[in-house]
Amino acid sequence: MSTTGGRRRPPTIHDVAREAGVSRGTVSRVLNGGHYVSPAAQEAVNAAIRRTGYVVNRHARSLITGRSDSVGFLLTEPQEKFFEDPNFNVLLRGCTQALAAHDIPLLLMLAGTEDERRRITRYITSGHVDGVLLVSSHSGNPVAEELSEAGVPLVACGKPIGLGSKISYVAADDRDGARDMTRHLLSLGRRRVGMVTGPLDTPGGVERLAGYKEVLTEAGVEVDDRLVVSGDYSRLSGERGAERLLAQVPDLDAVFVASDLMARGVLTTLERAGRRVPEDVAVGGFDDSPAALASSPELTTMRQPFDRISAEMVRVLLAQIGGEDTAAVILPTELVKREST
Amino acid sequence: MSTTGGRRRPPTIHDVAREAGVSRGTVSRVLNGGHYVSPAAQEAVNAAIRRTGYVVNRHARSLITGRSDSVGFLLTEPQEKFFEDPNFNVLLRGCTQALAAHDIPLLLMLAGTEDERRRITRYITSGHVDGVLLVSSHSGNPVAEELSEAGVPLVACGKPIGLGSKISYVAADDRDGARDMTRHLLSLGRRRVGMVTGPLDTPGGVERLAGYKEVLTEAGVEVDDRLVVSGDYSRLSGERGAERLLAQVPDLDAVFVASDLMARGVLTTLERAGRRVPEDVAVGGFDDSPAALASSPELTTMRQPFDRISAEMVRVLLAQIGGEDTAAVILPTELVKREST
DNA sequence: GCGCGCTGTGTGCACGTTCCCAAATGATCG
DNA sequence: CGATCATTTGGGAACGTGCACACAGCGCGC
């Protein structure tokens, strides 16, 4: 009961009905699609809605429909990753925007710890959201399976780990992208092309490595194990990876790095080691994250179409909520040439 | 009606009541505080809840109470800023966590454009959230006033622009932090200390500049206008600012930068210009954002206690929702010495 | 012994919406 | 011309919860 800004009772569907001279039922029908409503009534109701400033009470609607008309955005990453990687922000932004077009709010769920994971799982399976957008580069956690088994509509960003799982997902074409980038590096005349991979317990990480190896083999370049080190998409693991590469193959002349964030780390290490980029060593990243433009030299990278990815995630999730059977969506990547190659 | 994972009807308060052998009212009382309930009934109800796996239906509750038991996190920044600045992620994480303790979900609202701002304002004023956590470094937008006038509980991060506004906010002590950092730079023996300010149409930006000037004056060092350039907290504006500083005062020996992100840009420019940090030029940042550790050399900076800031924002907002009158909260900053000074 | 206050419990009502069904109207068809 | 059908409308019921109220039992003081 604050003294300032007392909020009055908002208009209900009753008020609109009275104002328009029709019944609640008719107003409701106008609100939900407008089938079996005469044009005259349609118009009268819309006018009444404008006049009263009526907005539907979502709680009342949800109570009767059983839907919440909201979805969760679940991020199962340690918080350092969430702080470091702007890709999450890009996805968040994209999903928020795509959902806004359907007037669906997004509930943010950050599961950094095991406790949070449990709490959030319970929240979701209690029916408080209609579905879940799952983002988790390192999807080794059981949360996807758990939610899927509970019958919660679910779309992952990137292919989840369990092969047997029937979880829908949206991803960039990792293998093809890796192939393009490796081909690009070879086309520059480089032959000692190293790679810093993503986490190899994730399908995405494995695919990017596979694409790299394929192209080298096709080009008749021997795949040297000392030229491949693994990382976890973090900047620091890029630094470390480049250090090991330089130690093992001092005369390498190119590196394909499985994420832009790691690529920044690679650039740091190369600079410390006195290597010029791209003259001595060409560096190719992956993602085209905001980090790619912020680095110097600016990164040549494989663009993941994050705006399309998030739009597709939302589209697939809504289809699934609508009861449709949905499949995986794979989107093409695109080579973006900048200063580092 | 998907074939897999059919969700059955969840238990209601009725089921719990029957299971426990009491009435709905008693169950409800146990749920909401447990006053006027005998220990025996208390126990029976709790056991029944555990057995049935009952979870309260928030929609039904909201319908009757008029509260939504959710809050919005509103970010009114262009999307580039959201992508670039990890501080937003830190705040987001902190608020999510603090709200989780109260079992309150967070609705993410990103208002990058004018259209989105309108849509979101309408959503909020329609009563779909109980309150709003507002984050907006450049709070020149009318959204705060608008929501506040509509009687929506609101807490801003950082002092909003309008002086007359009675909007509650939580902020770090900008002036004091700027004083500490400037004093630190002087203590290193530096006398030509430049500054890259934040946006000077925001209280935070103005305060940090004021602190800087105060300490210089107190120390008997003349405040030179050519040593002060303004930025907008972005990395790029740091680069540009440092370029201007070097052009105007080539022999400057320290820079106080009003954000870590800008400080990274300053480091880039200094390196390009061949200046060593900290030997030739000492650089002090502000925020202690994740960016401070990721830069090289690692940034000396003023730590904003983001975890406490977000916790306080949530505390104040909940108090305001509870009808209390709330005031501004100012939290102390702390000097974190690293490699750049 | 009466009234009063405090604790503990059950019940009716209301919140605002959607859905289902009945009924009215006009059009079409055999 | 009567019957069937599609369209349009209104009203009752239900969703699951919290709250106000009524009421019972008990102890206490006057």
XYZ file of C-alpha atoms (C1' of nucleotides) in Angstrom:
742
model
C 0.000 0.000 0.000
C 2.477 2.611 -1.136
C 1.305 6.183 -1.254
C 2.711 6.878 -4.686
C 1.404 5.444 -7.911
C -1.477 3.292 -6.734
C -2.314 0.791 -9.448
C -5.997 0.498 -10.206
C -7.750 -2.709 -11.106
C -6.996 -3.527 -14.723
C -9.899 -4.082 -17.132
C -11.062 -7.659 -17.557
C -12.649 -9.492 -20.410
C -15.986 -8.662 -18.811
C -15.350 -4.969 -19.134
C -14.483 -5.376 -22.771
C -17.580 -7.451 -23.401
C -19.847 -4.880 -21.772
C -18.119 -2.053 -23.610
C -18.537 -3.837 -26.939
C -22.070 -5.006 -26.222
C -21.270 -8.670 -26.667
C -20.627 -11.640 -24.416
C -17.372 -12.859 -22.875
C -17.338 -15.786 -25.247
C -17.269 -13.551 -28.264
C -14.428 -11.474 -26.890
C -12.509 -14.626 -26.136
C -13.007 -15.859 -29.679
C -11.760 -12.598 -31.106
C -8.712 -12.854 -28.897
C -7.893 -16.389 -29.978
C -7.948 -16.356 -33.740
C -11.344 -14.846 -34.462
C -13.023 -17.854 -36.036
C -16.795 -17.938 -36.068
C -17.088 -14.258 -35.297
C -18.961 -11.813 -37.476
C -16.963 -8.900 -38.873
C -19.193 -6.475 -37.014
C -18.557 -8.105 -33.653
C -14.889 -8.423 -34.472
C -14.656 -4.707 -35.041
C -16.673 -3.773 -31.988
C -14.508 -5.921 -29.762
C -11.254 -4.570 -31.134
C -12.493 -1.040 -30.613
C -13.484 -1.850 -27.045
C -10.076 -3.382 -26.389
C -8.368 -0.237 -27.602
C -10.638 1.979 -25.557
C -10.239 0.069 -22.317
C -6.569 -0.765 -22.765
C -7.389 -4.352 -22.027
C -4.580 -6.880 -21.793
C -5.290 -10.538 -21.251
C -4.547 -11.928 -17.801
C -2.054 -14.662 -18.545
C -2.490 -16.346 -15.213
C -6.188 -16.877 -15.672
C -5.577 -18.134 -19.162
C -2.838 -20.485 -18.061
C -4.962 -21.853 -15.277
C -7.587 -23.083 -17.668
C -5.448 -23.992 -20.662
C -2.724 -25.717 -18.720
C -0.114 -23.927 -20.767
C 2.104 -21.244 -19.300
C 2.883 -19.492 -22.588
C 6.445 -19.043 -21.473
C 9.619 -20.946 -22.141
C 12.834 -21.442 -20.231
C 16.297 -20.686 -21.505
C 18.518 -23.132 -19.688
C 22.259 -22.661 -19.617
C 24.182 -25.468 -17.981
C 27.649 -24.001 -17.911
C 29.981 -22.974 -15.127
C 29.670 -19.267 -14.571
C 33.152 -18.446 -15.843
C 32.139 -19.655 -19.269
C 28.984 -17.591 -19.150
C 31.035 -14.543 -18.240
C 33.669 -15.124 -20.857
C 31.848 -16.190 -23.975
C 29.738 -13.591 -25.790
C 28.146 -16.327 -27.890
C 25.738 -16.927 -25.049
C 24.652 -13.322 -25.199
C 24.117 -13.561 -28.923
C 21.951 -16.633 -28.504
C 20.079 -15.074 -25.633
C 19.355 -12.018 -27.673
C 18.266 -14.034 -30.689
C 15.925 -16.259 -28.729
C 14.402 -13.366 -26.836
C 13.698 -11.615 -30.081
C 12.224 -14.650 -31.810
C 10.004 -15.361 -28.820
C 8.853 -11.759 -28.619
C 7.226 -12.169 -32.024
C 4.989 -14.796 -30.416
C 4.482 -12.771 -27.257
C 6.211 -15.428 -25.209
C 8.395 -14.384 -22.305
C 11.732 -16.043 -21.665
C 12.676 -17.285 -18.213
C 16.387 -17.294 -17.690
C 17.759 -20.325 -15.886
C 21.445 -20.500 -15.132
C 22.534 -23.845 -13.808
C 26.122 -23.339 -12.779
C 26.111 -25.830 -9.940
C 24.621 -29.217 -9.284
C 22.183 -27.806 -6.735
C 20.887 -25.281 -9.189
C 20.506 -27.955 -11.800
C 18.273 -29.960 -9.500
C 16.213 -26.988 -8.446
C 15.690 -25.907 -12.010
C 14.863 -29.385 -13.249
C 12.210 -29.626 -10.615
C 10.845 -26.249 -11.581
C 10.644 -27.193 -15.229
C 9.118 -30.620 -14.760
C 6.457 -29.073 -12.555
C 5.002 -27.548 -15.685
C 5.930 -23.938 -15.054
C 7.237 -23.545 -18.588
C 5.922 -25.032 -21.806
C 9.341 -25.919 -23.109
C 13.041 -25.394 -22.774
C 15.774 -23.966 -24.965
C 18.906 -25.738 -23.838
C 22.349 -24.279 -24.336
C 25.242 -26.291 -23.171
C 28.400 -26.695 -25.195
C 29.532 -29.361 -22.834
C 26.268 -31.253 -22.709
C 27.677 -34.121 -20.722
C 25.145 -33.426 -18.031
C 22.085 -35.619 -17.688
C 19.716 -32.692 -17.745
C 18.706 -33.083 -21.375
C 17.805 -36.750 -21.020
C 16.073 -36.067 -17.765
C 13.832 -33.357 -19.162
C 13.214 -35.250 -22.354
C 12.113 -38.330 -20.457
C 9.790 -36.226 -18.365
C 8.083 -35.264 -21.604
C 9.167 -31.641 -21.576
C 9.458 -30.117 -25.048
C 13.120 -29.411 -25.534
C 15.448 -28.075 -28.174
C 19.186 -28.064 -27.731
C 21.703 -25.756 -29.303
C 24.257 -28.080 -30.813
C 23.998 -31.834 -30.910
C 23.622 -33.378 -27.449
C 25.919 -36.176 -26.445
C 23.848 -39.339 -26.135
C 23.500 -40.773 -29.607
C 20.444 -42.768 -28.706
C 18.653 -39.710 -27.489
C 15.840 -38.404 -29.644
C 16.358 -34.841 -28.586
C 15.763 -32.201 -31.214
C 18.580 -29.797 -31.782
C 19.712 -26.967 -34.010
C 23.345 -26.683 -34.960
C 25.711 -25.293 -37.501
C 27.298 -27.718 -39.909
C 30.446 -28.252 -37.884
C 32.154 -30.712 -40.170
C 31.505 -28.729 -43.294
C 32.634 -25.536 -41.644
C 35.847 -27.147 -40.480
C 36.402 -28.420 -43.999
C 35.953 -24.957 -45.479
C 38.355 -23.355 -43.057
C 41.005 -26.031 -43.473
C 40.683 -25.739 -47.233
C 41.065 -21.990 -46.918
C 44.270 -22.352 -44.910
C 45.676 -24.831 -47.428
C 44.776 -22.467 -50.255
C 47.114 -19.928 -48.704
C 49.944 -22.344 -49.341
C 50.240 -23.453 -45.711
C 51.090 -27.093 -45.164
C 51.901 -27.400 -41.465
C 48.382 -26.625 -40.315
C 47.772 -27.192 -36.619
C 44.465 -27.455 -34.868
C 43.171 -26.573 -31.428
C 40.017 -28.641 -31.080
C 36.951 -28.149 -28.951
C 36.071 -30.594 -26.182
C 36.263 -34.050 -27.750
C 33.495 -35.453 -25.608
C 31.006 -33.348 -27.542
C 29.745 -34.085 -31.046
C 30.572 -30.538 -32.158
C 34.169 -30.837 -31.077
C 34.540 -34.207 -32.758
C 32.972 -33.054 -36.010
C 35.240 -30.041 -36.389
C 38.265 -32.231 -35.880
C 36.954 -34.735 -38.399
C 36.443 -32.063 -41.041
C 39.986 -30.817 -40.529
C 41.466 -34.298 -40.897
C 39.374 -35.120 -43.929
C 40.501 -32.116 -45.911
C 44.163 -32.638 -45.028
C 43.954 -36.255 -46.142
C 42.136 -35.337 -49.335
C 44.843 -32.797 -50.074
C 47.539 -35.391 -49.556
C 48.873 -33.709 -46.443
C 49.853 -36.090 -43.708
C 47.839 -35.709 -40.472
C 50.418 -35.190 -37.759
C 49.282 -35.950 -34.219
C 51.668 -33.376 -32.832
C 49.719 -30.753 -34.758
C 46.493 -31.476 -32.922
C 45.845 -30.345 -29.374
C 42.527 -30.176 -27.572
C 40.865 -27.308 -25.765
C 37.562 -26.494 -24.090
C 36.527 -23.382 -26.034
C 37.948 -21.068 -23.360
C 40.449 -18.349 -24.120
C 42.957 -19.795 -21.708
C 42.843 -23.220 -23.301
C 43.670 -21.514 -26.576
C 46.760 -19.966 -25.040
C 47.855 -23.282 -23.597
C 47.086 -25.137 -26.782
C 49.176 -22.793 -28.893
C 52.050 -23.141 -26.438
C 52.023 -26.897 -26.865
C 51.726 -26.621 -30.620
C 54.732 -24.303 -30.805
C 56.719 -26.619 -28.582
C 55.891 -29.681 -30.646
C 56.038 -28.134 -34.107
C 57.960 -24.867 -33.973
C 57.662 -24.237 -37.682
C 53.909 -24.605 -38.032
C 52.471 -22.035 -40.418
C 48.755 -22.094 -39.713
C 46.298 -23.001 -36.965
C 42.639 -23.811 -37.198
C 41.084 -23.045 -33.849
C 37.682 -24.489 -33.005
C 36.354 -21.309 -31.400
C 37.032 -17.595 -31.646
C 37.591 -17.335 -27.945
C 40.362 -19.918 -28.087
C 41.686 -18.218 -31.202
C 42.193 -15.058 -29.187
C 44.258 -17.075 -26.758
C 46.218 -18.492 -29.654
C 46.923 -14.986 -30.929
C 48.191 -13.975 -27.508
C 50.589 -16.912 -27.358
C 51.813 -16.379 -30.902
C 52.504 -12.753 -30.218
C 54.419 -13.569 -27.057
C 56.439 -16.061 -29.063
C 57.247 -13.377 -31.598
C 55.298 -14.953 -34.448
C 53.639 -12.532 -36.825
C 50.021 -13.168 -37.793
C 49.275 -13.862 -40.581
C 52.750 -13.645 -42.102
C 54.359 -16.423 -40.048
C 51.254 -18.190 -38.848
C 47.757 -17.882 -40.260
C 44.963 -18.279 -37.705
C 41.423 -19.326 -38.486
C 38.686 -19.302 -35.849
C 35.168 -20.641 -35.586
C 31.894 -18.916 -34.564
C 32.268 -15.367 -35.784
C 31.491 -14.337 -32.271
C 31.773 -10.682 -31.276
C 35.201 -11.670 -29.993
C 36.399 -12.160 -33.563
C 36.109 -8.470 -34.358
C 37.496 -7.337 -31.037
C 40.792 -9.135 -31.464
C 43.783 -7.766 -33.243
C 44.422 -8.756 -35.885
C 40.753 -9.307 -36.596
C 39.963 -12.978 -36.934
C 39.208 -14.872 -40.075
C 36.539 -17.272 -38.936
C 33.673 -19.565 -39.850
C 30.449 -17.779 -39.176
C 27.819 -19.678 -37.276
C 24.485 -18.099 -38.226
C 23.470 -17.436 -34.636
C 20.478 -15.362 -35.592
C 19.111 -18.195 -37.697
C 20.090 -20.751 -35.091
C 18.131 -19.023 -32.367
C 15.195 -18.409 -34.686
C 15.142 -22.086 -35.611
C 15.446 -23.160 -32.004
C 12.354 -21.164 -31.182
C 10.490 -22.378 -34.249
C 11.249 -26.032 -33.516
C 10.404 -25.666 -29.849
C 7.044 -24.085 -30.585
C 6.303 -26.833 -33.106
C 7.143 -29.402 -30.482
C 4.942 -27.683 -27.936
C 2.209 -27.782 -30.555
C 2.527 -31.539 -30.604
C 4.449 -31.943 -33.828
C 7.316 -34.345 -34.197
C 10.484 -32.404 -34.875
C 13.857 -33.312 -36.267
C 17.337 -31.869 -36.131
C 18.165 -28.721 -38.070
C 21.611 -28.226 -39.519
C 22.520 -24.791 -40.839
C 25.394 -23.891 -43.137
C 28.381 -21.881 -42.023
C 30.167 -19.231 -43.975
C 33.811 -18.255 -44.274
C 34.508 -14.691 -43.163
C 37.928 -13.490 -44.251
C 39.635 -10.911 -42.118
C 43.166 -10.021 -41.091
C 44.412 -13.177 -39.436
C 44.878 -15.221 -42.611
C -0.738 -35.406 -27.897
C 2.727 -36.720 -28.549
C 3.251 -40.438 -28.231
C 6.318 -40.151 -26.040
C 6.327 -38.932 -22.477
C 2.686 -38.184 -21.857
C 2.431 -35.853 -18.873
C -0.247 -36.800 -16.399
C -2.332 -34.377 -14.407
C -0.202 -33.022 -11.578
C -1.484 -33.339 -7.992
C -3.455 -30.404 -6.627
C -3.919 -29.030 -3.183
C -7.034 -31.154 -2.997
C -5.061 -34.335 -3.451
C -2.665 -33.322 -0.727
C -5.525 -32.477 1.618
C -7.192 -35.832 1.067
C -3.890 -37.652 1.446
C -3.149 -35.870 4.704
C -6.698 -36.152 6.020
C -7.141 -32.416 6.439
C -8.874 -29.643 4.568
C -7.578 -27.480 1.701
C -7.360 -24.531 4.025
C -4.957 -26.280 6.329
C -2.711 -27.286 3.466
C -2.747 -23.730 2.216
C -1.763 -22.456 5.637
C 1.131 -24.872 5.830
C 2.275 -23.702 2.442
C 2.174 -20.034 3.363
C 4.061 -19.737 6.581
C 2.363 -22.336 8.745
C 0.743 -20.043 11.304
C -2.220 -21.359 13.196
C -1.471 -24.947 12.314
C -0.933 -27.714 14.847
C 2.386 -29.546 14.700
C 0.549 -32.774 13.950
C -1.264 -31.321 10.950
C 1.913 -29.606 9.843
C 3.703 -32.912 9.761
C 0.897 -34.792 8.066
C 0.685 -32.189 5.318
C 4.411 -32.145 4.701
C 4.456 -35.908 4.449
C 1.568 -35.837 2.000
C 3.350 -33.232 -0.093
C 6.425 -35.399 -0.266
C 4.416 -38.476 -1.141
C 2.376 -36.861 -3.887
C 5.173 -34.722 -5.259
C 2.885 -31.736 -5.050
C 4.072 -28.389 -6.367
C 1.940 -25.293 -6.058
C 0.283 -24.084 -9.241
C 1.653 -20.593 -9.595
C -0.978 -19.503 -12.068
C -3.833 -20.294 -9.753
C -2.035 -18.576 -6.924
C -1.278 -15.528 -9.022
C -4.839 -15.310 -10.204
C -6.133 -14.939 -6.690
C -3.301 -12.960 -5.118
C -2.788 -10.561 -7.985
C 0.953 -11.051 -7.725
C 2.916 -12.881 -10.377
C 5.822 -13.882 -8.133
C 8.214 -13.105 -10.930
C 10.346 -10.112 -11.772
C 11.715 -8.688 -14.962
C 15.338 -7.969 -15.702
C 15.278 -5.099 -18.125
C 18.336 -4.183 -20.121
C 17.990 -1.039 -22.200
C 21.202 -1.146 -24.176
C 21.972 -1.525 -27.846
C 22.798 -5.120 -28.550
C 26.465 -4.490 -29.317
C 26.968 -3.391 -25.740
C 25.201 -6.458 -24.458
C 27.451 -8.628 -26.591
C 30.636 -6.855 -25.628
C 30.391 -6.219 -21.934
C 30.609 -9.185 -19.564
C 29.426 -7.021 -16.683
C 25.888 -7.640 -17.822
C 26.428 -11.357 -17.518
C 27.817 -10.950 -14.044
C 24.794 -8.940 -12.975
C 22.433 -11.356 -14.640
C 24.029 -14.240 -12.848
C 23.959 -12.462 -9.511
C 20.320 -11.460 -9.777
C 19.226 -14.886 -10.932
C 20.964 -16.422 -7.974
C 19.580 -13.990 -5.439
C 16.069 -14.447 -6.790
C 16.375 -18.219 -6.763
C 16.670 -18.079 -2.987
C 13.155 -16.639 -2.969
C 11.906 -19.029 -5.626
C 11.245 -16.152 -7.982
C 11.871 -16.617 -11.675
C 13.546 -13.930 -13.735
C 12.088 -12.791 -17.035
C 14.726 -11.484 -19.361
C 13.781 -8.366 -21.282
C 16.210 -6.938 -23.769
C 15.183 -3.586 -25.138
C 17.656 -2.856 -27.873
C 15.301 -0.836 -30.037
C 12.576 1.692 -29.495
C 9.891 -0.756 -30.593
C 11.045 -3.324 -28.095
C 11.083 -0.720 -25.382
C 7.443 0.088 -26.030
C 6.381 -3.527 -26.200
C 8.183 -4.350 -22.981
C 6.889 -1.306 -21.155
C 3.375 -2.319 -22.049
C 4.045 -5.842 -20.875
C 5.386 -4.672 -17.553
C 2.707 -2.113 -16.842
C 0.084 -4.749 -17.541
C 1.090 -6.351 -14.292
C 2.806 -9.430 -15.652
C 5.733 -8.947 -13.327
C 5.797 -7.721 -9.753
C 8.820 -5.520 -10.272
C 11.734 -4.685 -12.483
C 15.482 -4.776 -12.131
C 16.724 -2.114 -14.487
C 20.196 -2.154 -15.951
C 21.137 0.644 -18.214
C 24.478 2.389 -18.046
C 23.186 5.017 -20.372
C 19.898 5.573 -18.634
C 18.944 8.550 -20.712
C 15.864 6.691 -21.828
C 12.492 7.566 -20.348
C 11.736 3.987 -19.398
C 12.646 4.363 -15.740
C 10.436 7.387 -15.206
C 7.660 5.783 -17.175
C 7.618 2.601 -15.133
C 8.068 4.453 -11.904
C 5.119 6.713 -12.645
C 3.008 3.704 -13.492
C 3.662 2.508 -9.956
C 5.809 -0.435 -10.892
C 8.359 -1.400 -8.233
C 11.724 -0.649 -9.743
C 15.368 -0.775 -8.797
C 18.067 0.535 -11.069
C 21.662 -0.502 -11.222
C 23.573 2.724 -10.998
C 22.071 6.131 -10.383
C 19.454 7.058 -12.996
C 19.725 10.385 -14.716
C 16.795 12.515 -13.598
C 17.779 14.099 -10.293
C 14.208 14.722 -9.274
C 13.283 11.107 -9.738
C 12.627 9.082 -6.643
C 13.812 5.862 -8.192
C 15.642 3.471 -5.916
C 19.013 2.343 -7.099
C 22.054 0.381 -6.072
C 25.471 1.544 -7.126
C 29.113 1.403 -6.298
C 30.708 4.474 -4.793
C 31.941 5.917 -8.068
C 33.548 9.044 -6.720
C 35.348 7.287 -3.930
C 36.545 4.560 -6.272
C 37.875 7.118 -8.716
C 39.643 8.865 -5.855
C 41.304 5.658 -4.722
C 42.541 4.808 -8.180
C 43.827 8.283 -8.885
C 45.592 8.301 -5.554
C 47.099 4.930 -6.405
C 48.453 6.231 -9.714
C 49.924 9.292 -8.007
C 51.521 7.073 -5.384
C 53.485 5.424 -8.169
C 55.126 8.743 -8.813
C 53.136 9.512 -11.931
C 52.205 13.127 -12.452
C 50.827 13.314 -15.989
C 47.776 11.200 -15.294
C 45.205 11.129 -18.065
C 41.635 9.972 -17.865
C 39.210 8.332 -20.239
C 35.810 9.044 -18.720
C 32.512 7.258 -19.017
C 29.535 8.913 -20.694
C 29.206 12.318 -19.095
C 25.435 12.390 -19.376
C 25.256 9.725 -16.671
C 25.791 10.316 -12.960
C 28.296 7.455 -12.812
C 30.432 8.946 -15.524
C 30.353 12.374 -13.923
C 31.212 11.078 -10.460
C 34.264 9.175 -11.601
C 35.573 12.233 -13.346
C 34.921 14.344 -10.276
C 36.836 11.950 -8.037
C 39.783 12.046 -10.384
C 39.877 15.836 -10.460
C 39.478 16.156 -6.710
C 42.472 14.016 -5.926
C 44.672 15.721 -8.479
C 43.764 19.105 -7.039
C 44.315 17.937 -3.483
C 47.746 16.659 -4.495
C 48.620 19.967 -6.048
C 48.688 18.592 -9.550
C 47.190 20.869 -12.161
C 44.130 19.437 -13.927
C 44.932 19.621 -17.623
C 41.967 19.526 -19.990
C 44.060 17.866 -22.657
C 44.501 14.921 -20.273
C 40.772 14.234 -20.141
C 38.864 12.580 -22.978
C 35.435 11.013 -22.839
C 34.262 7.578 -23.840
C 31.139 5.448 -23.667
C 32.457 2.388 -21.797
C 33.048 0.472 -25.037
C 36.381 -1.045 -25.949
C 36.565 0.938 -29.125
C 36.048 4.254 -27.376
C 38.993 3.321 -25.161
C 41.178 2.852 -28.201
C 40.100 6.157 -29.660
C 40.433 7.945 -26.351
C 43.988 6.755 -25.865
C 44.853 7.858 -29.371
C 43.672 11.356 -28.602
C 45.464 11.400 -25.278
C 48.751 10.373 -26.885
C 48.321 12.992 -29.558
C 47.603 15.750 -27.039
C 50.048 14.742 -24.313
C 52.689 12.401 -25.764
C 54.565 12.096 -22.493
C 51.669 11.098 -20.260
C 52.705 8.458 -17.746
C 49.413 7.080 -16.460
C 45.769 6.744 -17.457
C 42.737 6.195 -15.304
C 40.087 4.552 -17.467
C 36.482 4.551 -16.306
C 35.789 0.954 -17.346
C 37.808 -2.204 -17.853
C 36.466 -2.631 -21.329
C 37.745 0.779 -22.349
C 40.982 0.032 -20.538
C 41.515 -2.919 -22.842
C 41.149 -0.577 -25.763
C 43.646 1.776 -24.141
C 46.125 -1.080 -23.778
C 45.744 -1.910 -27.450
C 46.459 1.666 -28.498
C 49.414 1.995 -26.133
C 50.912 -1.191 -27.457
C 50.510 -0.059 -31.044
C 52.204 3.200 -30.101
C 55.097 1.282 -28.629
C 54.454 2.311 -25.046
C 55.232 -0.278 -22.408
C 52.681 -0.924 -19.669
C 53.260 -0.250 -16.839
C 56.835 0.965 -17.325
C 56.020 3.908 -19.616
C 52.349 4.275 -18.879
C 50.439 2.862 -15.926
C 46.825 1.960 -16.638
C 44.054 1.689 -14.073
C 40.596 0.414 -14.933
C 37.233 0.346 -13.219
C 34.785 -2.537 -12.604
C 37.002 -5.572 -12.130
C 34.989 -7.179 -14.854
C 36.041 -10.567 -16.221
C 37.694 -8.527 -18.967
C 40.272 -7.257 -16.477
C 41.796 -10.695 -16.028
C 41.594 -11.588 -19.693
C 43.711 -8.671 -20.810
C 47.456 -8.649 -20.963
C 48.950 -7.226 -18.931
C 46.233 -7.996 -16.385
C 44.447 -4.853 -15.312
C 44.775 -3.035 -12.046
C 41.219 -1.914 -11.415
C 38.623 -0.751 -8.926
C 36.399 -3.651 -8.066
C 32.705 -3.053 -8.127
C 31.156 -5.632 -5.796
C 28.791 -6.989 -8.424
C 27.687 -9.912 -6.303
C 26.664 -7.570 -3.513
C 25.159 -5.122 -5.972
C 22.881 -7.722 -7.491
C 21.987 -9.127 -4.090
C 21.071 -5.640 -2.885
C 19.079 -4.904 -6.018
C 16.982 -7.976 -5.372
C 16.637 -7.214 -1.674
C 15.522 -3.642 -2.311
C 13.135 -4.664 -5.061
C 11.458 -7.277 -2.892
C 11.152 -4.759 -0.085
C 9.539 -2.331 -2.482
C 7.158 -4.994 -3.733
C 6.311 -5.644 -0.098
C 5.210 -2.031 0.170
C 8.204 -0.629 2.004
C 9.761 2.679 1.118
C 13.281 2.116 -0.083
C 16.313 4.313 -0.504
C 19.484 4.246 -2.550
C 22.268 1.859 -1.619
C 25.891 2.808 -2.186
C 28.513 0.103 -1.877
C 32.247 0.563 -1.472
C 34.751 -0.308 -4.154
C 38.122 -1.914 -3.668
C 41.470 -1.450 -5.348
C 42.744 -4.624 -7.039
C 46.406 -4.358 -7.965
C 47.594 -6.347 -10.943
C 50.168 -5.985 -13.682
C 49.144 -2.792 -15.426
C 50.370 -0.376 -12.708
C -21.029 -19.191 35.412
C -20.350 -16.067 31.823
C -17.770 -13.746 28.467
C -13.574 -13.079 26.107
C -9.446 -14.081 23.576
C -6.505 -17.312 21.383
C -5.594 -21.418 18.667
C -6.842 -24.581 15.248
C -9.828 -26.201 11.479
C -13.266 -26.487 7.627
C -16.069 -24.232 3.882
C -17.852 -20.918 0.446
C -16.454 -17.579 -2.616
C -13.794 -15.132 -5.904
C -9.989 -14.407 -9.169
C -10.357 -14.040 -15.108
C -10.149 -16.903 -18.490
C -11.257 -20.815 -22.005
C -14.046 -24.525 -23.361
C -18.250 -26.868 -24.185
C -22.951 -26.933 -25.176
C -27.326 -25.062 -26.392
C -29.876 -22.079 -29.058
C -30.925 -18.804 -32.641
C -30.444 -17.327 -37.255
C -30.104 -17.673 -42.100
C -28.832 -20.451 -46.120
C -29.005 -24.578 -48.778
C -30.843 -28.754 -50.408
C -33.870 -32.589 -51.421
C -41.827 -26.572 -47.583
C -39.480 -29.117 -44.079
C -34.980 -30.726 -42.848
C -30.178 -30.274 -42.515
C -26.167 -27.555 -42.121
C -22.924 -23.771 -41.270
C -22.411 -19.643 -38.789
C -22.829 -16.774 -34.836
C -23.783 -15.853 -30.078
C -24.552 -16.384 -25.061
C -24.056 -18.622 -20.679
C -22.638 -22.306 -17.461
C -18.815 -24.846 -15.726
C -14.229 -25.515 -14.545
C -9.222 -24.599 -13.785
C -6.423 -24.483 -8.473
C -5.578 -21.412 -5.272
C -5.882 -17.850 -1.127
C -8.746 -15.412 1.788
C -12.600 -14.171 4.803
C -15.552 -16.096 7.685
C -17.715 -19.276 10.857
C -17.177 -22.311 14.340
C -15.255 -25.457 17.922
C -12.431 -26.123 21.837
C -9.777 -24.430 25.540
C -7.981 -21.575 29.312
C -8.409 -17.511 31.893
C -10.114 -13.721 34.704
C -13.887 -11.286 36.619
